[in-house]
PDB file of C-alpha atoms in Angstrom:
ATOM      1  CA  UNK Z   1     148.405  83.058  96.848  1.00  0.00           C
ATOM      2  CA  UNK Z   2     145.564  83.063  94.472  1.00  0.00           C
ATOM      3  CA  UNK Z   3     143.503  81.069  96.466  1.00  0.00           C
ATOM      4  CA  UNK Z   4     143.425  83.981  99.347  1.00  0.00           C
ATOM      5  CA  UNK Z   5     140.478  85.076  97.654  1.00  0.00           C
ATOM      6  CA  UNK Z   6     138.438  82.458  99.221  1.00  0.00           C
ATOM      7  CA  UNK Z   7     137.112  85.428 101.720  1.00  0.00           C
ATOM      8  CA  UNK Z   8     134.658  86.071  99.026  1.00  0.00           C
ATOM      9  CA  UNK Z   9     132.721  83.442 100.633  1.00  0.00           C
ATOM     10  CA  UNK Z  10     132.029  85.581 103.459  1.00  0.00           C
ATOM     11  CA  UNK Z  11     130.710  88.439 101.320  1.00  0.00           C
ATOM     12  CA  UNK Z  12     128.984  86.811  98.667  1.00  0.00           C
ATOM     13  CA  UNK Z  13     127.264  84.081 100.958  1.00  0.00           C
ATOM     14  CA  UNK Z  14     126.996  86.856 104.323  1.00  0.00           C
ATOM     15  CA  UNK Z  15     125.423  83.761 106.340  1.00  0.00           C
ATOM     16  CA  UNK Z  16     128.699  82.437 106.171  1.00  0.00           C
ATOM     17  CA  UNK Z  17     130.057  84.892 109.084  1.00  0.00           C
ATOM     18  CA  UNK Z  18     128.022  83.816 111.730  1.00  0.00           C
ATOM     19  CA  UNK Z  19     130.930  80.980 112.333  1.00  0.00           C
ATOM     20  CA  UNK Z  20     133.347  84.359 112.614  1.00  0.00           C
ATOM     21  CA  UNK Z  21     131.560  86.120 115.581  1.00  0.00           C
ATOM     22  CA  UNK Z  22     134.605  86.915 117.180  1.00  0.00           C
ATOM     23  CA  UNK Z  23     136.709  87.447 114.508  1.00  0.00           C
ATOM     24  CA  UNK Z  24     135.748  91.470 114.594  1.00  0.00           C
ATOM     25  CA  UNK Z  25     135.006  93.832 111.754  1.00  0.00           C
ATOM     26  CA  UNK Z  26     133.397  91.911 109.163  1.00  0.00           C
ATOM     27  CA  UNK Z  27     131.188  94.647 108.024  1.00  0.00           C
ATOM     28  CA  UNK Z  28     132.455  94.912 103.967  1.00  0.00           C
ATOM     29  CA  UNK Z  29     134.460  93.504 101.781  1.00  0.00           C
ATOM     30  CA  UNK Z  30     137.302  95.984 102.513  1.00  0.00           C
ATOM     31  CA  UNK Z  31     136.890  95.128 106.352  1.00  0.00           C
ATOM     32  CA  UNK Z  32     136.894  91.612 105.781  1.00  0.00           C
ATOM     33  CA  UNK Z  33     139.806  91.241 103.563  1.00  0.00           C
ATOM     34  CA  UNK Z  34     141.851  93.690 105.554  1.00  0.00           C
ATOM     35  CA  UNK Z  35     141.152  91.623 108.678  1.00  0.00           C
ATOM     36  CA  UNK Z  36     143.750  89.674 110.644  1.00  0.00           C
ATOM     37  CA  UNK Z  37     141.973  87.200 111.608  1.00  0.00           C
ATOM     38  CA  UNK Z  38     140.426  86.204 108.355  1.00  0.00           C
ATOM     39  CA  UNK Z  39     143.577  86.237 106.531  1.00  0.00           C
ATOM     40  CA  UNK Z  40     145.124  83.897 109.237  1.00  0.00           C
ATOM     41  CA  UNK Z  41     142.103  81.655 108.709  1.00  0.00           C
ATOM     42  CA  UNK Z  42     142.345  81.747 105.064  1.00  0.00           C
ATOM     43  CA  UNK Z  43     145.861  80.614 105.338  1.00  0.00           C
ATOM     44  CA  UNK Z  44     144.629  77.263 107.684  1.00  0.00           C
ATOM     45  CA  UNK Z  45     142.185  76.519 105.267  1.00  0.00           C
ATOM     46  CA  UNK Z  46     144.312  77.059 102.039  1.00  0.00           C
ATOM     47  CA  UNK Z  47     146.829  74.328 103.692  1.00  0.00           C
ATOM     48  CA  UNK Z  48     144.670  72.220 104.064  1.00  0.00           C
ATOM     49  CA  UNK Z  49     143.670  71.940 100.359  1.00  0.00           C
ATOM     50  CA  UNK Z  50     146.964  71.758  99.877  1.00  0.00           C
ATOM     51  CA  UNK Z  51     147.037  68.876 101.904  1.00  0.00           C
ATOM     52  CA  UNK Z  52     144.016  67.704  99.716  1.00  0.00           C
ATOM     53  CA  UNK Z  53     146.222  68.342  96.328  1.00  0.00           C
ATOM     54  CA  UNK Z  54     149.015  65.860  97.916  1.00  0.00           C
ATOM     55  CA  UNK Z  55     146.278  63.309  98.744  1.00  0.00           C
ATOM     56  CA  UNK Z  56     143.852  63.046  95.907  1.00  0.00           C
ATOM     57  CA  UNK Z  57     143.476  59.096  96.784  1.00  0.00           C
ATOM     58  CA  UNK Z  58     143.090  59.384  99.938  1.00  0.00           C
ATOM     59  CA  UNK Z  59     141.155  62.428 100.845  1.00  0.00           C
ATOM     60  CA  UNK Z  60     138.619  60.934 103.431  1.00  0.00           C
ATOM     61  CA  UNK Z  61     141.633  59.627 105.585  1.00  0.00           C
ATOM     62  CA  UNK Z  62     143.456  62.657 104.947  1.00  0.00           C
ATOM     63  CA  UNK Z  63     140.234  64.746 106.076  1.00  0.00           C
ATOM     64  CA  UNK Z  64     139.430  62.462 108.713  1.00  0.00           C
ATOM     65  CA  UNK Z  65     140.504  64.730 111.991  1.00  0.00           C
ATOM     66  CA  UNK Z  66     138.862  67.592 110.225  1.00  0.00           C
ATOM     67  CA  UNK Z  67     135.640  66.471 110.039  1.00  0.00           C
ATOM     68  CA  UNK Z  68     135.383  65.410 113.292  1.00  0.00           C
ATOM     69  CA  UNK Z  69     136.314  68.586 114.240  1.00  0.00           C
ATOM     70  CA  UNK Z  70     134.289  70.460 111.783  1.00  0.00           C
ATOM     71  CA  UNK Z  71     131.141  68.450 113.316  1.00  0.00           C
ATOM     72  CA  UNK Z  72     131.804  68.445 117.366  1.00  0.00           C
ATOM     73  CA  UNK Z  73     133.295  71.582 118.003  1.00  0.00           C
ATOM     74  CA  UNK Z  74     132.633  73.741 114.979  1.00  0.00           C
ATOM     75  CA  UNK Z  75     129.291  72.340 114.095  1.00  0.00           C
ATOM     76  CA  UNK Z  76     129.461  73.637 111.111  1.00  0.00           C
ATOM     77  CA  UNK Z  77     126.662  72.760 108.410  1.00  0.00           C
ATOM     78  CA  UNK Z  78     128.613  70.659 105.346  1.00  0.00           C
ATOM     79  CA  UNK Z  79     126.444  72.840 102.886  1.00  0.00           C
ATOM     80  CA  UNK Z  80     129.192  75.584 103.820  1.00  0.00           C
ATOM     81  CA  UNK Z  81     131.684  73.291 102.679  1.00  0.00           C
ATOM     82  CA  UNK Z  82     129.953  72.981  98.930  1.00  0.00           C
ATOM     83  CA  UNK Z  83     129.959  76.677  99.140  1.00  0.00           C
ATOM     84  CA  UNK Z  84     133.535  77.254  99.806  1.00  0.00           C
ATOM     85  CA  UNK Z  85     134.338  75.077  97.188  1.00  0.00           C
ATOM     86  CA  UNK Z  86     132.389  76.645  94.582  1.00  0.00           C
ATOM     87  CA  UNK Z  87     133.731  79.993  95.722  1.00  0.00           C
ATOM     88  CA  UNK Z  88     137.330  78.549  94.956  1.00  0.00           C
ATOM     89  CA  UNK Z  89     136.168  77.809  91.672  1.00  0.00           C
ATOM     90  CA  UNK Z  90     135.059  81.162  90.418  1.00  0.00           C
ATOM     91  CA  UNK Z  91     138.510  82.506  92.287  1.00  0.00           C
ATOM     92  CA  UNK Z  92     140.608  80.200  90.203  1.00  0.00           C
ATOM     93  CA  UNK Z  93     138.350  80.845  86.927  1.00  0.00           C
ATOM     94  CA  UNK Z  94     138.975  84.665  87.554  1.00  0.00           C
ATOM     95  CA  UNK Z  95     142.900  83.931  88.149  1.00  0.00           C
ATOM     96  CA  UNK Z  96     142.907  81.238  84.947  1.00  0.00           C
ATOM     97  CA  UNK Z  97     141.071  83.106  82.546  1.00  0.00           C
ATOM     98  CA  UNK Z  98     140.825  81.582  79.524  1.00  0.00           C
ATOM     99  CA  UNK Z  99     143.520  78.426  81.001  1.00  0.00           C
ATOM    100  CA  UNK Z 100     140.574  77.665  83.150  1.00  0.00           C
ATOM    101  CA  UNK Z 101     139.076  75.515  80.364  1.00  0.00           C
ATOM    102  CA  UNK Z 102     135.728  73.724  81.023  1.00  0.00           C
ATOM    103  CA  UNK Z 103     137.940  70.742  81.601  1.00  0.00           C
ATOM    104  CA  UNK Z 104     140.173  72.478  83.544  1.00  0.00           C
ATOM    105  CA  UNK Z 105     137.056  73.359  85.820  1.00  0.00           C
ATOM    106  CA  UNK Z 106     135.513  69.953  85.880  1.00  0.00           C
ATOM    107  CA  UNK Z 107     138.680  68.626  87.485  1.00  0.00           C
ATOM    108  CA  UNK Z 108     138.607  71.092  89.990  1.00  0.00           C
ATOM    109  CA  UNK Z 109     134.918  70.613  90.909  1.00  0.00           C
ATOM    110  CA  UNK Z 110     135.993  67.133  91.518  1.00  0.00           C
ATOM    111  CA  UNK Z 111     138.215  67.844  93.713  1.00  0.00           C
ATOM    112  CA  UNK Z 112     135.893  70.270  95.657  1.00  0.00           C
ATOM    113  CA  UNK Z 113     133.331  67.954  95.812  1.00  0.00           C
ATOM    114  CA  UNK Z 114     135.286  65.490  97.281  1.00  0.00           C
ATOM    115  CA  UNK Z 115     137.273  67.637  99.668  1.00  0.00           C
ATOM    116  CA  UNK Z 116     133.512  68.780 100.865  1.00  0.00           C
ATOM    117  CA  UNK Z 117     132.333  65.181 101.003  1.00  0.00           C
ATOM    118  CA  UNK Z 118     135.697  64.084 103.208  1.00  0.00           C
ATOM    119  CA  UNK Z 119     135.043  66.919 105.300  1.00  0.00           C
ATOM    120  CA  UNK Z 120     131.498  65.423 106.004  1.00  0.00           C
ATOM    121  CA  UNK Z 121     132.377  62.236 106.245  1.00  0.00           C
ATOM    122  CA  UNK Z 122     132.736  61.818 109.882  1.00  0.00           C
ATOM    123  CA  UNK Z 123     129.587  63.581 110.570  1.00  0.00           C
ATOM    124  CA  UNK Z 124     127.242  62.094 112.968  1.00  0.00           C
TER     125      UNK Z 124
ATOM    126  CA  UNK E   1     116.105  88.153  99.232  1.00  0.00           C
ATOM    127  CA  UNK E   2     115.829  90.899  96.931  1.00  0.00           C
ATOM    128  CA  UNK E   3     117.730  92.928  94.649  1.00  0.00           C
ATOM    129  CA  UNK E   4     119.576  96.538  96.546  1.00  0.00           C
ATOM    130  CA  UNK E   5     119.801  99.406  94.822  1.00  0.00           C
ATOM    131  CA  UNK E   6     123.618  98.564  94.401  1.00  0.00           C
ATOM    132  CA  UNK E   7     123.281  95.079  93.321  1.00  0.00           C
ATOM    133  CA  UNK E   8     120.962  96.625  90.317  1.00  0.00           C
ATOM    134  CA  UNK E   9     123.629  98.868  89.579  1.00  0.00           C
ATOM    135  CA  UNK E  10     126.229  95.976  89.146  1.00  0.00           C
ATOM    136  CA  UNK E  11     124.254  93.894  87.701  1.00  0.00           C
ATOM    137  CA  UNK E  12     123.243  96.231  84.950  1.00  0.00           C
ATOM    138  CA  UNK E  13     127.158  97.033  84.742  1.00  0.00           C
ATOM    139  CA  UNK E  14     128.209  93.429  84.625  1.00  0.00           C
ATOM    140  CA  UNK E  15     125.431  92.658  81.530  1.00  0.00           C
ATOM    141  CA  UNK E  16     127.218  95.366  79.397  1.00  0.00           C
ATOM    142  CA  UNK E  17     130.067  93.210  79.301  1.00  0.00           C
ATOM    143  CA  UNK E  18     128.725  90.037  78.920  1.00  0.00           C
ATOM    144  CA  UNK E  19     126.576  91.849  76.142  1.00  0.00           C
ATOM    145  CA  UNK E  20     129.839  92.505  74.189  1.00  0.00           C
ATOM    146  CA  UNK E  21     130.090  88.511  73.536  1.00  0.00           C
ATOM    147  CA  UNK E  22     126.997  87.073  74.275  1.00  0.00           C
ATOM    148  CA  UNK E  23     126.510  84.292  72.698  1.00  0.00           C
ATOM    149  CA  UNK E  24     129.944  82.502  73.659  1.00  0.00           C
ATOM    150  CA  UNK E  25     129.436  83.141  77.252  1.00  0.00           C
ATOM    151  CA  UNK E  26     126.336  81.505  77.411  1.00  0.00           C
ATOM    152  CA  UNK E  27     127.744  78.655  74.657  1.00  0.00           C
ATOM    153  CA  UNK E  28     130.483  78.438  77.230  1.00  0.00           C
ATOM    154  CA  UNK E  29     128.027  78.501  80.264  1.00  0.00           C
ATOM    155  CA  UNK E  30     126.703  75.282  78.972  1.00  0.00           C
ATOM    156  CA  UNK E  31     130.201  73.137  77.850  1.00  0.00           C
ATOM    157  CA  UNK E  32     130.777  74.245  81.846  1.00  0.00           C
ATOM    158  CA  UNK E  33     127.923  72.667  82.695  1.00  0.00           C
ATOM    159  CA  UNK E  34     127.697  69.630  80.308  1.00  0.00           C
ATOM    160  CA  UNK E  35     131.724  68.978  81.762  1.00  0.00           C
ATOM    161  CA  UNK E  36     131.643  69.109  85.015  1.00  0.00           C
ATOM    162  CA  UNK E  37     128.011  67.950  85.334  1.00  0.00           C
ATOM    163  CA  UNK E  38     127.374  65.184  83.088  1.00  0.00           C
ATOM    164  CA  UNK E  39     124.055  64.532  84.485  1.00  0.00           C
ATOM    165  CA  UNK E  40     122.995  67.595  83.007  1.00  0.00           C
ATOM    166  CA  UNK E  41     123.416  65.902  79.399  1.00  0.00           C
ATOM    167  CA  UNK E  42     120.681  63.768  79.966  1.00  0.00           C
ATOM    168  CA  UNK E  43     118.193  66.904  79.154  1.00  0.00           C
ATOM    169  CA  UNK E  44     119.770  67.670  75.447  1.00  0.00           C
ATOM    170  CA  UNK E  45     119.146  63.553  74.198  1.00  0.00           C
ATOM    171  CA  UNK E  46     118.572  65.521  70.700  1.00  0.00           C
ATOM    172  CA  UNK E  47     121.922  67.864  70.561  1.00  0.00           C
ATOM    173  CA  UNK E  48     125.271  67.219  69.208  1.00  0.00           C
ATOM    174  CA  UNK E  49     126.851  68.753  72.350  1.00  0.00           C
ATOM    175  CA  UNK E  50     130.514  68.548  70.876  1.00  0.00           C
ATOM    176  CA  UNK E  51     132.854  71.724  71.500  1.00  0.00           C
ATOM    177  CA  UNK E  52     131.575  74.021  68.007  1.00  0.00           C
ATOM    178  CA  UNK E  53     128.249  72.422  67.582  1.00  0.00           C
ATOM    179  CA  UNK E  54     125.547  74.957  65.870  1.00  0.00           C
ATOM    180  CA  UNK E  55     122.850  73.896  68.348  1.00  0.00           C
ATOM    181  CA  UNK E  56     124.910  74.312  71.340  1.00  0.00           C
ATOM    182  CA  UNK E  57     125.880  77.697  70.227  1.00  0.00           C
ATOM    183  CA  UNK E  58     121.937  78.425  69.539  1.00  0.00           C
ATOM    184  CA  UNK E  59     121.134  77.337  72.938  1.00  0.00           C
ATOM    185  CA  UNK E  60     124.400  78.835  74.726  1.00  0.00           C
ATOM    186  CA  UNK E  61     122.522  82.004  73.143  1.00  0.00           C
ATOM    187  CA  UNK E  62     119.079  81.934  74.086  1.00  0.00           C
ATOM    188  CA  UNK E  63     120.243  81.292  77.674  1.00  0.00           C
ATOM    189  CA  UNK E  64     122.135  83.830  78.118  1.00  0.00           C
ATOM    190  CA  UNK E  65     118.946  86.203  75.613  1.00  0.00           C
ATOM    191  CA  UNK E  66     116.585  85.126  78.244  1.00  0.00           C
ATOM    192  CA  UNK E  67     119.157  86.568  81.100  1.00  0.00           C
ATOM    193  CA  UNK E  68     119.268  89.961  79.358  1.00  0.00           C
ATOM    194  CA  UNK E  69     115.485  90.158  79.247  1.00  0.00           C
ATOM    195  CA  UNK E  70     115.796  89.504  82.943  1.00  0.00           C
ATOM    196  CA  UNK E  71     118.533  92.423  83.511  1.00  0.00           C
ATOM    197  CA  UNK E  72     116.597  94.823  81.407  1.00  0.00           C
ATOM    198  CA  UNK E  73     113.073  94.327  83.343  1.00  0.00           C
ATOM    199  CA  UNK E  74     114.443  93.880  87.005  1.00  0.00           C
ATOM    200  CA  UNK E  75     112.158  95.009  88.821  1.00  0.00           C
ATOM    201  CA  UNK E  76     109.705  92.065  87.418  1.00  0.00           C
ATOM    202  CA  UNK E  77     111.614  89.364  86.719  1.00  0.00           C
ATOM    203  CA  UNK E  78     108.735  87.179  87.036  1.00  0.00           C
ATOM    204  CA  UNK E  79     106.589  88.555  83.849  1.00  0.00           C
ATOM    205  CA  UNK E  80     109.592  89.149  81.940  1.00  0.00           C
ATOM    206  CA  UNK E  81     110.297  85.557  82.365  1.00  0.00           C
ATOM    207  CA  UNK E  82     106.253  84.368  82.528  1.00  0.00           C
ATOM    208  CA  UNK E  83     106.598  82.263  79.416  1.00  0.00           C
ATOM    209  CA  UNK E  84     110.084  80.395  80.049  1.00  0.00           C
ATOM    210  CA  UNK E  85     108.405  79.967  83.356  1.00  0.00           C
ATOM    211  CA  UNK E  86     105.702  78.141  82.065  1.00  0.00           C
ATOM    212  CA  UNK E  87     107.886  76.173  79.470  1.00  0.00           C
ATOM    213  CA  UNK E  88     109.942  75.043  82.310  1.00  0.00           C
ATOM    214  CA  UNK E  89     107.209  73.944  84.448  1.00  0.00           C
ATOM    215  CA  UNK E  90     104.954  72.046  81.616  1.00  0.00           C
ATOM    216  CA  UNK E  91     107.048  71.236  78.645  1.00  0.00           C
ATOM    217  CA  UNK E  92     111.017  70.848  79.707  1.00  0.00           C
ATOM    218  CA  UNK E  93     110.107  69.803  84.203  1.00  0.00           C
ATOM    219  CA  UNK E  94     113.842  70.214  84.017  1.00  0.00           C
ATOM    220  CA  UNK E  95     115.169  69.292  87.679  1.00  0.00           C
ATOM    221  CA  UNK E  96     115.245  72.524  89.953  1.00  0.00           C
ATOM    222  CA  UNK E  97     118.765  71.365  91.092  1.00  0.00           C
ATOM    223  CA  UNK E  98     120.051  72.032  87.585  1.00  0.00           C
ATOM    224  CA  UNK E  99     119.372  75.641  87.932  1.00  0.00           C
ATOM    225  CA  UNK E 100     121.905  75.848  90.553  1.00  0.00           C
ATOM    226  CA  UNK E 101     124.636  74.190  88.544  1.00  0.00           C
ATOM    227  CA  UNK E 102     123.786  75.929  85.566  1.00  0.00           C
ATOM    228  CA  UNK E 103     123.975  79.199  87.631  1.00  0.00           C
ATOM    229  CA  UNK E 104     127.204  78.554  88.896  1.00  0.00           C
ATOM    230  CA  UNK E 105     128.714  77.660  85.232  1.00  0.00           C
ATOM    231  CA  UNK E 106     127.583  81.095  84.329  1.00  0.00           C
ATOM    232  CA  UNK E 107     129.245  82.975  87.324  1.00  0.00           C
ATOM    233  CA  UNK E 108     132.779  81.356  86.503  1.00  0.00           C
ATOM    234  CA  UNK E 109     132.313  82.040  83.019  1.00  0.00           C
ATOM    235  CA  UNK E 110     131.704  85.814  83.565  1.00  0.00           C
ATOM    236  CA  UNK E 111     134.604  85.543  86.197  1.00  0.00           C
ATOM    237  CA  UNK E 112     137.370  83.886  83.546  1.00  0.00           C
ATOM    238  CA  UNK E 113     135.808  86.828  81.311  1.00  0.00           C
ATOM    239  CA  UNK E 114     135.851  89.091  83.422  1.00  0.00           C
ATOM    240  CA  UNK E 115     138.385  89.053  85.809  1.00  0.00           C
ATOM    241  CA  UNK E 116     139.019  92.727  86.952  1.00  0.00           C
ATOM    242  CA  UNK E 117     135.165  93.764  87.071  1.00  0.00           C
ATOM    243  CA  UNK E 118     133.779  90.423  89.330  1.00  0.00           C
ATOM    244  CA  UNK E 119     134.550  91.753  92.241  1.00  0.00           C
ATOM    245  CA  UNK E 120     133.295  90.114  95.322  1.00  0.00           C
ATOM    246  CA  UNK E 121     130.285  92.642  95.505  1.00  0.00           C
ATOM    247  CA  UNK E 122     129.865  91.650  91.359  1.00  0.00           C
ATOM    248  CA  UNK E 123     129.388  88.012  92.603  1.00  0.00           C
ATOM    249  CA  UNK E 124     127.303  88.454  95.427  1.00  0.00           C
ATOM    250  CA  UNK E 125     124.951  90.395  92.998  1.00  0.00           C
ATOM    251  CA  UNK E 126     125.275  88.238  90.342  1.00  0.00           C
ATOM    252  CA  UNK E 127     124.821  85.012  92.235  1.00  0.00           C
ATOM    253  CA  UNK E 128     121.704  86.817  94.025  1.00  0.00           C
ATOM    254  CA  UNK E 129     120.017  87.532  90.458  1.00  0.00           C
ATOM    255  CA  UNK E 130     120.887  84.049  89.448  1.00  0.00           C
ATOM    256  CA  UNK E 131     119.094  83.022  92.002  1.00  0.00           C
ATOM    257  CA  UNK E 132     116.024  84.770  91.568  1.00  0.00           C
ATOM    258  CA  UNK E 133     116.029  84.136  87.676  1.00  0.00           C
ATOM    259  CA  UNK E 134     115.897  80.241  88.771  1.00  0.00           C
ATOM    260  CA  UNK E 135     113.427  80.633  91.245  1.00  0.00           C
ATOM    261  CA  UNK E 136     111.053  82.233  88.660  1.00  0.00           C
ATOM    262  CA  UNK E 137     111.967  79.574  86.139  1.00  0.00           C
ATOM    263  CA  UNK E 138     110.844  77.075  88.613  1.00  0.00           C
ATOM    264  CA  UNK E 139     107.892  79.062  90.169  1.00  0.00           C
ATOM    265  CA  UNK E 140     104.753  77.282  88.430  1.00  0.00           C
ATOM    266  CA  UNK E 141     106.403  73.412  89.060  1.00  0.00           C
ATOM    267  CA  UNK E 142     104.100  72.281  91.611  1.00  0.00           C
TER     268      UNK E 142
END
């Protein structure tokens, strides 16, 4: 639920949308988080790290169809996927508070970084 | 990139708060940092780093000083910042990559802080100035 507001990406890092071209109106924040599209896109990618959560030991197998996928037909650059990850981060520190404990965070940068280096694993 | 009219606005309006408990957000910034980047340890050989320590609290504070000189002269972040440039370049060469991380430990801090007023445009803004701040810091390197 939290986690929806991973659309911040596409506002705070703008060079983000150009994978969204035909998603429509991505013109503010308010368009973008009102938008269909985005929200059923947020949902794909929020399953998939939950996915990630259920797999922690096995995240490149887990990831493995993915990045494939995120590298042939989505070509998308794995920097975007270090992005995303850090975006999640502030989202859950905002959502946490004061729970979100520097420990709390490391774990969870951890887990990013891994879910971002699974997703490039299969890069070529 | 450069600062919009708006992001100065939010900036300036995001600073106010952080101004209210300044040292502990930076002092925070840095446990952030020193956690989930352990790398970033190897800079501080010569500080007790432990959760409460006097010189991370010192330090957590002049970071987050040295930010609020940067807010209050925005439109010249560079000579605002000319001496800590220099420091950085000559005396501390700390990695440029660090700034990043460092950055980024600020921006959740502010966030866990702040929750209500880091809005999406208050992060854009913010990470945009954190960017520049770093880029200044690491201006004279080479």
């Amino acid at each position: 639920m939290v986690l929806v507001g991973i659309w911040r990406l596409l506002v705070v890092y703008p060079w983000t949308q150009r994978f969204f071209d035909s998603f429509g109106n991505l013109s503010s924040a308010s368009a973008i988080l009102g938008n269909p599209k985005i929200k059923a896109h947020g949902k794909k990618v929020l399953t998939s790290l939950g996915e990630a959560v259920k797999n922690l030991d096995n995240l490149k197998a887990t990831f493995s169809k993915l990045s494939e996928l995120h590298c042939d037909k989505l070509h998308v650059d794995p920097e975007n996927f270090r992005l995303l990850g850090n975006v999640l981060v502030v989202v859950l520190a905002i959502h946490f508070g004061k729970e979100f404990t520097p420990e709390v965070h490391a774990a969870w940068q951890k887990l990013v970084t891994g879910v971002a280096s699974a997703l490039a694993h299969k890069y070529h | 990139m450069s600062l919009t009219k708006s992001d100065k606005t939010i900036i300036a309006s995001i600073w106010s708060k952080i101004a209210t408990q300044a040292d502990c957000i930076g002092t925070e910034a840095l446990e952030r940092l020193f956690t989930s980047y352990p790398q970033t340890k190897t800079y501080f050989p010569h500080f007790d780093l432990h959760h409460g320590s006097a010189q991370l609290h010192a330090h957590g504070a002049k970071v987050v000083s040295a930010i609020g000189d940067a807010v209050k002269n925005i439109d010249n972040i560079k000579s605002a910042l000319a001496k800590l440039s220099e420091l950085h370049a000559y005396i501390l060469r700390v990695d440029p990559v660090n700034f990043k991380l460092l950055s980024h430990c600020l921006l959740v801090t502010v966030a866990a802080h702040f929750p209500a007023d880091f809005t999406a445009e208050a992060q854009a803004a913010w990470d945009k100035f954190l960017t520049i701040v770093s880029s200044v810091l690491t201006e004279k390197y080479r």
